[in-house]
mmCIF file of C-alpha atoms in Angstrom:
data_model
loop_
_atom_site.group_PDB
_atom_site.id
_atom_site.type_symbol
_atom_site.label_atom_id
_atom_site.label_comp_id
_atom_site.label_asym_id
_atom_site.label_seq_id
_atom_site.Cartn_x
_atom_site.Cartn_y
_atom_site.Cartn_z
ATOM 1 C CA MET A 1 15.991 57.833 100.690
ATOM 2 C CA THR A 2 12.190 58.350 101.756
ATOM 3 C CA ASN A 3 10.284 54.977 100.963
ATOM 4 C CA ILE A 4 6.514 55.198 101.370
ATOM 5 C CA VAL A 5 4.046 52.473 100.572
ATOM 6 C CA LEU A 6 0.298 52.961 100.393
ATOM 7 C CA LEU A 7 -2.272 50.027 99.587
ATOM 8 C CA LEU A 8 -4.864 51.251 97.178
ATOM 9 C CA THR A 9 -7.888 49.818 95.513
ATOM 10 C CA ASN A 10 -7.743 48.786 91.973
ATOM 11 C CA GLU A 11 -9.561 51.901 91.037
ATOM 12 C CA GLN A 12 -7.122 54.263 92.826
ATOM 13 C CA VAL A 13 -4.053 52.187 91.273
ATOM 14 C CA GLN A 14 -5.800 53.117 87.898
ATOM 15 C CA GLU A 15 -5.766 56.856 88.979
ATOM 16 C CA VAL A 16 -2.146 56.612 89.772
ATOM 17 C CA LYS A 17 -1.327 54.927 86.382
ATOM 18 C CA ASN A 18 -3.329 57.819 84.673
ATOM 19 C CA ALA A 19 -1.566 60.527 86.571
ATOM 20 C CA TYR A 20 1.962 59.417 85.910
ATOM 21 C CA VAL A 21 1.402 57.879 82.187
ATOM 22 C CA LYS A 22 3.809 60.697 80.617
ATOM 23 C CA ASN A 23 6.350 59.495 82.936
ATOM 24 C CA GLN A 24 5.910 55.690 82.580
ATOM 25 C CA VAL A 25 9.025 53.627 82.462
ATOM 26 C CA SER A 26 9.690 49.924 81.831
ATOM 27 C CA ARG A 27 10.582 47.789 85.164
ATOM 28 C CA ASN A 28 10.362 43.896 84.675
ATOM 29 C CA ALA A 29 10.245 43.219 88.230
ATOM 30 C CA PRO A 30 8.014 40.446 89.856
ATOM 31 C CA GLY A 31 4.545 41.617 90.365
ATOM 32 C CA VAL A 32 4.898 45.022 89.039
ATOM 33 C CA VAL A 33 2.101 46.394 86.887
ATOM 34 C CA PHE A 34 3.116 50.106 86.309
ATOM 35 C CA ALA A 35 6.386 52.056 87.117
ATOM 36 C CA ALA A 36 6.943 55.847 86.553
ATOM 37 C CA LYS A 37 9.977 58.061 87.028
ATOM 38 C CA LEU A 38 10.084 61.622 87.964
ATOM 39 C CA ALA A 39 12.851 64.051 88.595
ATOM 40 C CA ASP A 40 13.082 63.285 92.249
ATOM 41 C CA THR A 41 10.761 60.050 92.698
ATOM 42 C CA SER A 42 10.095 56.620 91.371
ATOM 43 C CA ILE A 43 6.486 55.358 91.404
ATOM 44 C CA THR A 44 6.019 51.384 91.270
ATOM 45 C CA ALA A 45 2.373 49.622 91.425
ATOM 46 C CA TYR A 46 2.327 45.957 92.208
ATOM 47 C CA LYS A 47 -0.639 43.324 91.573
ATOM 48 C CA SER A 48 -1.301 43.398 95.412
ATOM 49 C CA GLY A 49 -2.575 47.029 95.127
ATOM 50 C CA LYS A 50 0.455 48.397 96.919
ATOM 51 C CA VAL A 51 2.045 51.610 95.221
ATOM 52 C CA MET A 52 5.583 52.502 96.293
ATOM 53 C CA PHE A 53 6.996 55.917 96.226
ATOM 54 C CA GLN A 54 10.905 56.476 96.618
ATOM 55 C CA GLY A 55 13.290 59.500 96.426
ATOM 56 C CA GLY A 56 13.434 62.800 97.446
ATOM 57 C CA GLY A 57 9.652 63.677 96.456
ATOM 58 C CA ALA A 58 8.030 60.445 97.801
ATOM 59 C CA GLU A 59 6.285 62.246 100.739
ATOM 60 C CA ARG A 60 4.878 64.873 98.022
ATOM 61 C CA GLU A 61 3.527 62.377 95.576
ATOM 62 C CA ALA A 62 2.249 60.008 98.159
ATOM 63 C CA ALA A 63 0.477 62.629 99.769
ATOM 64 C CA ARG A 64 -1.533 63.139 96.558
ATOM 65 C CA TRP A 65 -3.186 59.635 97.180
ATOM 66 C CA GLY A 66 -3.663 59.805 100.920
ATOM 67 C CA ILE A 67 -3.783 56.774 102.782
ATOM 68 C CA ALA A 68 -6.597 54.534 101.472
ATOM 69 C CA THR A 69 -9.416 53.162 103.769
ATOM 70 C CA THR A 70 -8.119 49.660 102.727
ATOM 71 C CA THR A 71 -4.841 50.399 104.405
ATOM 72 C CA ALA A 72 -6.441 51.399 107.638
ATOM 73 C CA LYS A 73 -8.592 48.029 107.653
ATOM 74 C CA THR A 74 -5.944 45.720 106.711
ATOM 75 C CA SER A 75 -2.630 47.069 108.648
ATOM 76 C CA ALA A 76 -2.013 48.035 112.161
ATOM 77 C CA ALA A 77 -1.275 51.400 113.243
ATOM 78 C CA LYS A 78 2.421 52.442 113.279
ATOM 79 C CA GLY A 79 4.075 55.106 115.421
ATOM 80 C CA ASP A 80 4.683 55.795 118.880
ATOM 81 C CA LYS A 81 3.663 53.272 121.642
ATOM 82 C CA LEU A 82 0.628 54.812 123.506
ATOM 83 C CA PRO A 83 0.308 54.280 127.147
ATOM 84 C CA GLU A 84 -2.200 51.809 128.678
ATOM 85 C CA SER A 85 -5.902 53.091 128.613
ATOM 86 C CA PHE A 86 -4.795 55.835 126.331
ATOM 87 C CA ALA A 87 -8.325 56.089 124.829
ATOM 88 C CA THR A 88 -9.882 57.178 128.108
ATOM 89 C CA MET A 89 -7.201 59.935 128.669
ATOM 90 C CA SER A 90 -7.554 63.989 128.047
ATOM 91 C CA VAL A 91 -6.095 64.314 124.684
ATOM 92 C CA ILE A 92 -5.494 67.186 122.146
ATOM 93 C CA GLY A 93 -5.885 65.265 118.479
ATOM 94 C CA SER A 94 -5.017 66.718 115.111
ATOM 95 C CA ASP A 95 -5.617 65.644 111.643
ATOM 96 C CA GLU A 96 -5.939 67.047 108.138
ATOM 97 C CA THR A 97 -7.526 66.561 104.812
ATOM 98 C CA GLY A 98 -7.459 67.696 101.267
ATOM 99 C CA THR A 99 -4.142 66.844 100.430
ATOM 100 C CA GLY A 100 -4.964 64.245 97.337
ATOM 101 C CA ASP A 101 -7.712 66.586 95.963
ATOM 102 C CA TYR A 102 -6.962 68.743 92.881
ATOM 103 C CA PHE A 103 -9.580 71.203 93.652
ATOM 104 C CA GLY A 104 -9.774 72.704 97.053
ATOM 105 C CA PRO A 105 -7.611 73.337 100.179
ATOM 106 C CA ILE A 106 -5.690 71.572 102.629
ATOM 107 C CA THR A 107 -7.610 71.825 106.046
ATOM 108 C CA VAL A 108 -6.025 70.808 109.429
ATOM 109 C CA ALA A 109 -8.041 70.584 112.681
ATOM 110 C CA ALA A 110 -7.121 70.019 116.379
ATOM 111 C CA VAL A 111 -9.488 69.350 119.055
ATOM 112 C CA TYR A 112 -9.193 68.832 122.850
ATOM 113 C CA VAL A 113 -11.326 66.163 124.279
ATOM 114 C CA PRO A 114 -11.091 65.879 128.226
ATOM 115 C CA ALA A 115 -11.740 62.464 129.617
ATOM 116 C CA ASP A 116 -15.057 63.555 131.043
ATOM 117 C CA LYS A 117 -16.346 64.656 127.762
ATOM 118 C CA ILE A 118 -15.338 61.278 125.838
ATOM 119 C CA PRO A 119 -18.700 59.700 126.248
ATOM 120 C CA LEU A 120 -20.391 62.939 124.973
ATOM 121 C CA VAL A 121 -18.359 62.928 121.824
ATOM 122 C CA GLN A 122 -19.220 59.472 121.236
ATOM 123 C CA GLU A 123 -22.830 59.999 121.857
ATOM 124 C CA LEU A 124 -22.840 62.602 119.186
ATOM 125 C CA GLY A 125 -21.667 60.077 116.820
ATOM 126 C CA VAL A 126 -17.860 60.541 116.491
ATOM 127 C CA LYS A 127 -15.999 57.301 114.887
ATOM 128 C CA ASP A 128 -13.339 56.841 112.244
ATOM 129 C CA SER A 129 -14.202 59.611 109.678
ATOM 130 C CA LYS A 130 -13.339 57.251 106.903
ATOM 131 C CA MET A 131 -16.574 55.131 107.886
ATOM 132 C CA LEU A 132 -18.586 58.331 107.679
ATOM 133 C CA THR A 133 -20.269 59.989 104.751
ATOM 134 C CA ASP A 134 -19.592 63.644 103.977
ATOM 135 C CA ASP A 135 -23.473 64.340 104.607
ATOM 136 C CA TYR A 136 -23.135 62.771 108.053
ATOM 137 C CA MET A 137 -20.068 64.688 108.948
ATOM 138 C CA ARG A 138 -21.813 67.893 107.899
ATOM 139 C CA LYS A 139 -24.808 67.104 110.252
ATOM 140 C CA ILE A 140 -22.455 66.295 113.314
ATOM 141 C CA ALA A 141 -19.553 68.835 112.945
ATOM 142 C CA PRO A 142 -21.589 71.873 114.260
ATOM 143 C CA ASP A 143 -22.831 69.914 117.526
ATOM 144 C CA LEU A 144 -18.936 68.870 117.920
ATOM 145 C CA MET A 145 -17.907 72.338 117.532
ATOM 146 C CA LYS A 146 -20.310 73.463 120.309
ATOM 147 C CA VAL A 147 -18.993 70.919 123.043
ATOM 148 C CA CYS A 148 -15.161 70.869 122.129
ATOM 149 C CA THR A 149 -12.216 73.189 122.160
ATOM 150 C CA TYR A 150 -10.699 73.396 118.484
ATOM 151 C CA SER A 151 -8.910 75.086 115.944
ATOM 152 C CA ILE A 152 -9.326 74.669 112.244
ATOM 153 C CA LEU A 153 -7.006 75.961 109.582
ATOM 154 C CA THR A 154 -7.901 76.221 106.091
ATOM 155 C CA LEU A 155 -4.861 76.740 103.465
ATOM 156 C CA ARG A 156 -6.556 78.032 100.566
ATOM 157 C CA ASN A 157 -5.246 77.138 96.973
ATOM 158 C CA ASP A 158 -3.622 80.687 96.383
ATOM 159 C CA LYS A 159 -1.502 80.342 99.474
ATOM 160 C CA TYR A 160 -0.837 76.810 98.891
ATOM 161 C CA ASN A 161 0.443 77.260 95.144
ATOM 162 C CA ALA A 162 2.664 80.104 96.498
ATOM 163 C CA LEU A 163 4.241 78.158 99.311
ATOM 164 C CA GLN A 164 4.610 75.021 96.499
ATOM 165 C CA THR A 165 6.246 77.504 94.190
ATOM 166 C CA LYS A 166 8.892 78.426 97.051
ATOM 167 C CA GLY A 167 9.787 74.784 97.319
ATOM 168 C CA TYR A 168 7.559 73.833 100.290
ATOM 169 C CA SER A 169 6.436 70.259 100.365
ATOM 170 C CA GLN A 170 2.817 69.084 101.465
ATOM 171 C CA GLY A 171 4.665 67.579 104.416
ATOM 172 C CA LYS A 172 6.119 71.048 105.458
ATOM 173 C CA MET A 173 2.823 72.467 105.008
ATOM 174 C CA LYS A 174 0.839 70.204 107.096
ATOM 175 C CA ALA A 175 3.608 70.252 109.867
ATOM 176 C CA LEU A 176 3.330 74.057 109.957
ATOM 177 C CA LEU A 177 -0.398 74.009 110.128
ATOM 178 C CA HIS A 178 -0.492 71.411 112.591
ATOM 179 C CA ASN A 179 1.692 73.061 114.952
ATOM 180 C CA GLN A 180 -0.263 76.188 114.492
ATOM 181 C CA ALA A 181 -3.505 74.278 115.233
ATOM 182 C CA LEU A 182 -1.994 72.729 118.377
ATOM 183 C CA LYS A 183 -0.677 75.987 119.553
ATOM 184 C CA HIS A 184 -4.267 77.550 119.219
ATOM 185 C CA VAL A 185 -5.861 74.825 121.202
ATOM 186 C CA LEU A 186 -3.173 75.006 124.038
ATOM 187 C CA ASN A 187 -3.774 78.529 124.621
ATOM 188 C CA LYS A 188 -7.513 78.408 124.343
ATOM 189 C CA ILE A 189 -7.514 75.700 127.300
ATOM 190 C CA ALA A 190 -4.742 77.217 129.409
ATOM 191 C CA PRO A 191 -3.854 76.907 132.292
ATOM 192 C CA GLU A 192 -5.534 73.320 131.867
ATOM 193 C CA GLN A 193 -3.080 70.885 129.998
ATOM 194 C CA PRO A 194 -3.999 67.614 127.996
ATOM 195 C CA GLN A 195 -2.255 64.362 129.254
ATOM 196 C CA TYR A 196 -0.928 63.857 125.569
ATOM 197 C CA ILE A 197 -1.233 65.230 122.146
ATOM 198 C CA LEU A 198 -1.688 62.851 119.173
ATOM 199 C CA ILE A 199 -1.050 63.703 115.728
ATOM 200 C CA ASP A 200 -2.415 61.367 113.020
ATOM 201 C CA GLN A 201 1.169 60.667 111.623
ATOM 202 C CA PHE A 202 1.977 61.646 107.976
ATOM 203 C CA ALA A 203 5.735 61.889 108.465
ATOM 204 C CA GLU A 204 8.403 60.588 110.922
ATOM 205 C CA ARG A 205 8.897 62.485 114.197
ATOM 206 C CA ASP A 206 12.481 63.828 113.132
ATOM 207 C CA THR A 207 10.983 64.968 109.703
ATOM 208 C CA TYR A 208 7.913 66.774 111.134
ATOM 209 C CA TYR A 209 10.060 68.514 113.646
ATOM 210 C CA ARG A 210 12.735 69.529 110.985
ATOM 211 C CA HIS A 211 9.751 70.906 108.884
ATOM 212 C CA ILE A 212 8.924 73.389 111.529
ATOM 213 C CA GLN A 213 12.403 73.874 113.055
ATOM 214 C CA LYS A 214 12.217 77.585 112.465
ATOM 215 C CA GLU A 215 9.087 78.336 114.070
ATOM 216 C CA LYS A 216 9.377 80.603 117.040
ATOM 217 C CA GLU A 217 6.995 78.339 119.176
ATOM 218 C CA ILE A 218 7.144 74.417 118.834
ATOM 219 C CA VAL A 219 4.549 72.413 120.405
ATOM 220 C CA ARG A 220 6.665 69.353 121.668
ATOM 221 C CA ASP A 221 5.511 68.153 125.318
ATOM 222 C CA ASN A 222 3.787 64.724 125.440
ATOM 223 C CA VAL A 223 3.428 64.720 121.576
ATOM 224 C CA LEU A 224 2.700 61.367 120.212
ATOM 225 C CA PHE A 225 2.586 60.381 116.591
ATOM 226 C CA SER A 226 0.415 57.317 115.235
ATOM 227 C CA THR A 227 -0.976 56.534 111.831
ATOM 228 C CA LYS A 228 -4.675 55.518 111.796
ATOM 229 C CA ALA A 229 -4.698 57.742 114.997
ATOM 230 C CA GLU A 230 -8.473 58.304 114.529
ATOM 231 C CA ASN A 231 -9.112 54.946 115.821
ATOM 232 C CA LEU A 232 -6.926 55.120 118.738
ATOM 233 C CA HIS A 233 -8.699 58.314 120.522
ATOM 234 C CA VAL A 234 -12.026 60.227 119.795
ATOM 235 C CA ALA A 235 -10.051 63.498 119.996
ATOM 236 C CA VAL A 236 -8.440 62.704 116.371
ATOM 237 C CA ALA A 237 -11.608 61.081 115.033
ATOM 238 C CA THR A 238 -13.117 64.423 115.999
ATOM 239 C CA ALA A 239 -10.421 66.379 114.364
ATOM 240 C CA SER A 240 -10.493 64.377 111.005
ATOM 241 C CA ILE A 241 -14.566 65.297 110.991
ATOM 242 C CA LEU A 242 -14.042 68.949 111.549
ATOM 243 C CA ALA A 243 -10.833 69.056 109.115
ATOM 244 C CA ARG A 244 -13.343 67.281 106.686
ATOM 245 C CA TYR A 245 -16.078 69.749 107.414
ATOM 246 C CA ALA A 246 -13.999 72.910 106.900
ATOM 247 C CA PHE A 247 -12.748 71.305 103.652
ATOM 248 C CA LEU A 248 -16.320 70.610 102.541
ATOM 249 C CA LYS A 249 -17.442 74.200 103.212
ATOM 250 C CA GLU A 250 -14.409 75.615 101.274
ATOM 251 C CA MET A 251 -15.591 73.135 98.386
ATOM 252 C CA ASP A 252 -19.030 74.592 98.543
ATOM 253 C CA ARG A 253 -17.699 78.015 98.226
ATOM 254 C CA LEU A 254 -15.562 77.245 95.247
ATOM 255 C CA SER A 255 -18.291 75.391 93.446
ATOM 256 C CA GLU A 256 -20.415 78.357 93.857
ATOM 257 C CA LEU A 257 -17.524 80.469 92.387
ATOM 258 C CA VAL A 258 -17.569 78.243 89.193
ATOM 259 C CA GLY A 259 -21.124 77.633 88.977
ATOM 260 C CA PHE A 260 -21.326 73.781 89.425
ATOM 261 C CA THR A 261 -20.282 71.126 92.027
ATOM 262 C CA LEU A 262 -16.448 70.736 92.009
ATOM 263 C CA GLN A 263 -15.238 66.767 91.684
ATOM 264 C CA LYS A 264 -13.190 65.569 94.657
ATOM 265 C CA GLY A 265 -10.036 63.615 94.223
ATOM 266 C CA ALA A 266 -7.892 63.738 91.395
ATOM 267 C CA SER A 267 -9.264 61.356 88.791
ATOM 268 C CA SER A 268 -9.892 61.610 85.113
ATOM 269 C CA LYS A 269 -13.124 63.261 86.152
ATOM 270 C CA VAL A 270 -11.383 65.981 87.293
ATOM 271 C CA ASP A 271 -9.067 66.546 84.365
ATOM 272 C CA VAL A 272 -12.220 67.036 82.143
ATOM 273 C CA MET A 273 -13.611 69.429 84.812
ATOM 274 C CA ALA A 274 -10.310 71.189 84.789
ATOM 275 C CA ALA A 275 -10.306 71.456 81.199
ATOM 276 C CA LYS A 276 -14.009 72.775 81.120
ATOM 277 C CA ILE A 277 -13.047 75.503 83.945
ATOM 278 C CA TRP A 278 -9.992 76.550 81.876
ATOM 279 C CA LYS A 279 -11.892 77.026 78.714
ATOM 280 C CA THR A 280 -14.974 78.831 80.285
ATOM 281 C CA LYS A 281 -13.288 80.830 83.253
ATOM 282 C CA GLY A 282 -9.630 81.140 82.244
ATOM 283 C CA GLU A 283 -6.259 79.897 83.669
ATOM 284 C CA ASP A 284 -6.267 82.404 86.661
ATOM 285 C CA VAL A 285 -9.709 81.027 87.928
ATOM 286 C CA LEU A 286 -8.427 77.304 87.607
ATOM 287 C CA ARG A 287 -5.181 78.159 89.374
ATOM 288 C CA SER A 288 -7.048 79.889 92.169
ATOM 289 C CA ILE A 289 -9.200 76.785 93.048
ATOM 290 C CA SER A 290 -6.734 74.097 92.299
ATOM 291 C CA LYS A 291 -3.343 72.435 93.375
ATOM 292 C CA TRP A 292 -1.567 73.749 90.465
ATOM 293 C CA HIS A 293 1.339 71.482 90.477
ATOM 294 C CA PHE A 294 -0.756 68.137 90.096
ATOM 295 C CA ALA A 295 -0.536 66.408 87.029
ATOM 296 C CA ASN A 296 -4.344 67.038 86.453
ATOM 297 C CA THR A 297 -3.314 70.567 85.213
ATOM 298 C CA GLU A 298 -1.054 69.182 82.386
ATOM 299 C CA LYS A 299 -3.861 66.701 81.299
ATOM 300 C CA ALA A 300 -6.436 69.740 81.103
ATOM 301 C CA ARG A 301 -3.928 71.751 79.277
ATOM 302 C CA LYS A 302 -3.650 68.821 76.694
ATOM 303 C CA MET A 303 -7.281 68.856 76.449
ATOM 304 C CA MET A 304 -7.299 72.457 75.393
ATOM 305 C CA LYS A 305 -5.371 71.758 72.384
#
């Protein structure tokens, strides 16, 4: 049984409670402040800020909330053991964003940073993207795209919803996107080869490769997995920035479509905004700009009554 634990802020825990309030159950265990039960997932929130997702749908539900910044600050990276001096090597890194946002796409980026370009990339301002503002990432991303070999993939909402309806989990979608982006970069730099490929880990290695087992071409050579990988090599940090940049650009397009700036995340503010769009633009428009299976849809529906 899949078991995923995220460390969230008090505000994020409240958002989790709001999202699953209709599925709330009683759980009289020490430290538990909230519990919910879905058909395939149990969600338990603790006083410590930890939220545990258990069951077949754990990966899907946990992906809605991402990995909190507090987790990155308070716990060590987990995954493959990296070689000595890994941060100085020639590496392709990949990362994604948008998984926990109701509005907007999932975006994945893969970036090759050879050893001799690491100082330049750092000089351009690359560091852990969770420490950067959206405005700053918008500013530096174009420069990074000029000096790095990269691939950016954007899974827009219509395609996302179609795949989700077919039974694809977010984990499977992300794995397919990562594999495709990595293939693109490898093809672009051929015959040159990176020393390693580092994927910001969102699933165990076996799970990742099970998701993409039917693909004709699977990237396997010298692939490493680690959480908080943006802190381990500038290639992943750069990929994180480019993925975020692509997400923001698509959010700009969708905001222009509806006539106002769309709210990021999946909070109660998003519920209100979704209901507004539903009333003024119709269900088809809301569906076309959202991850329709999120609990925000049902909350917006109730606001319509």
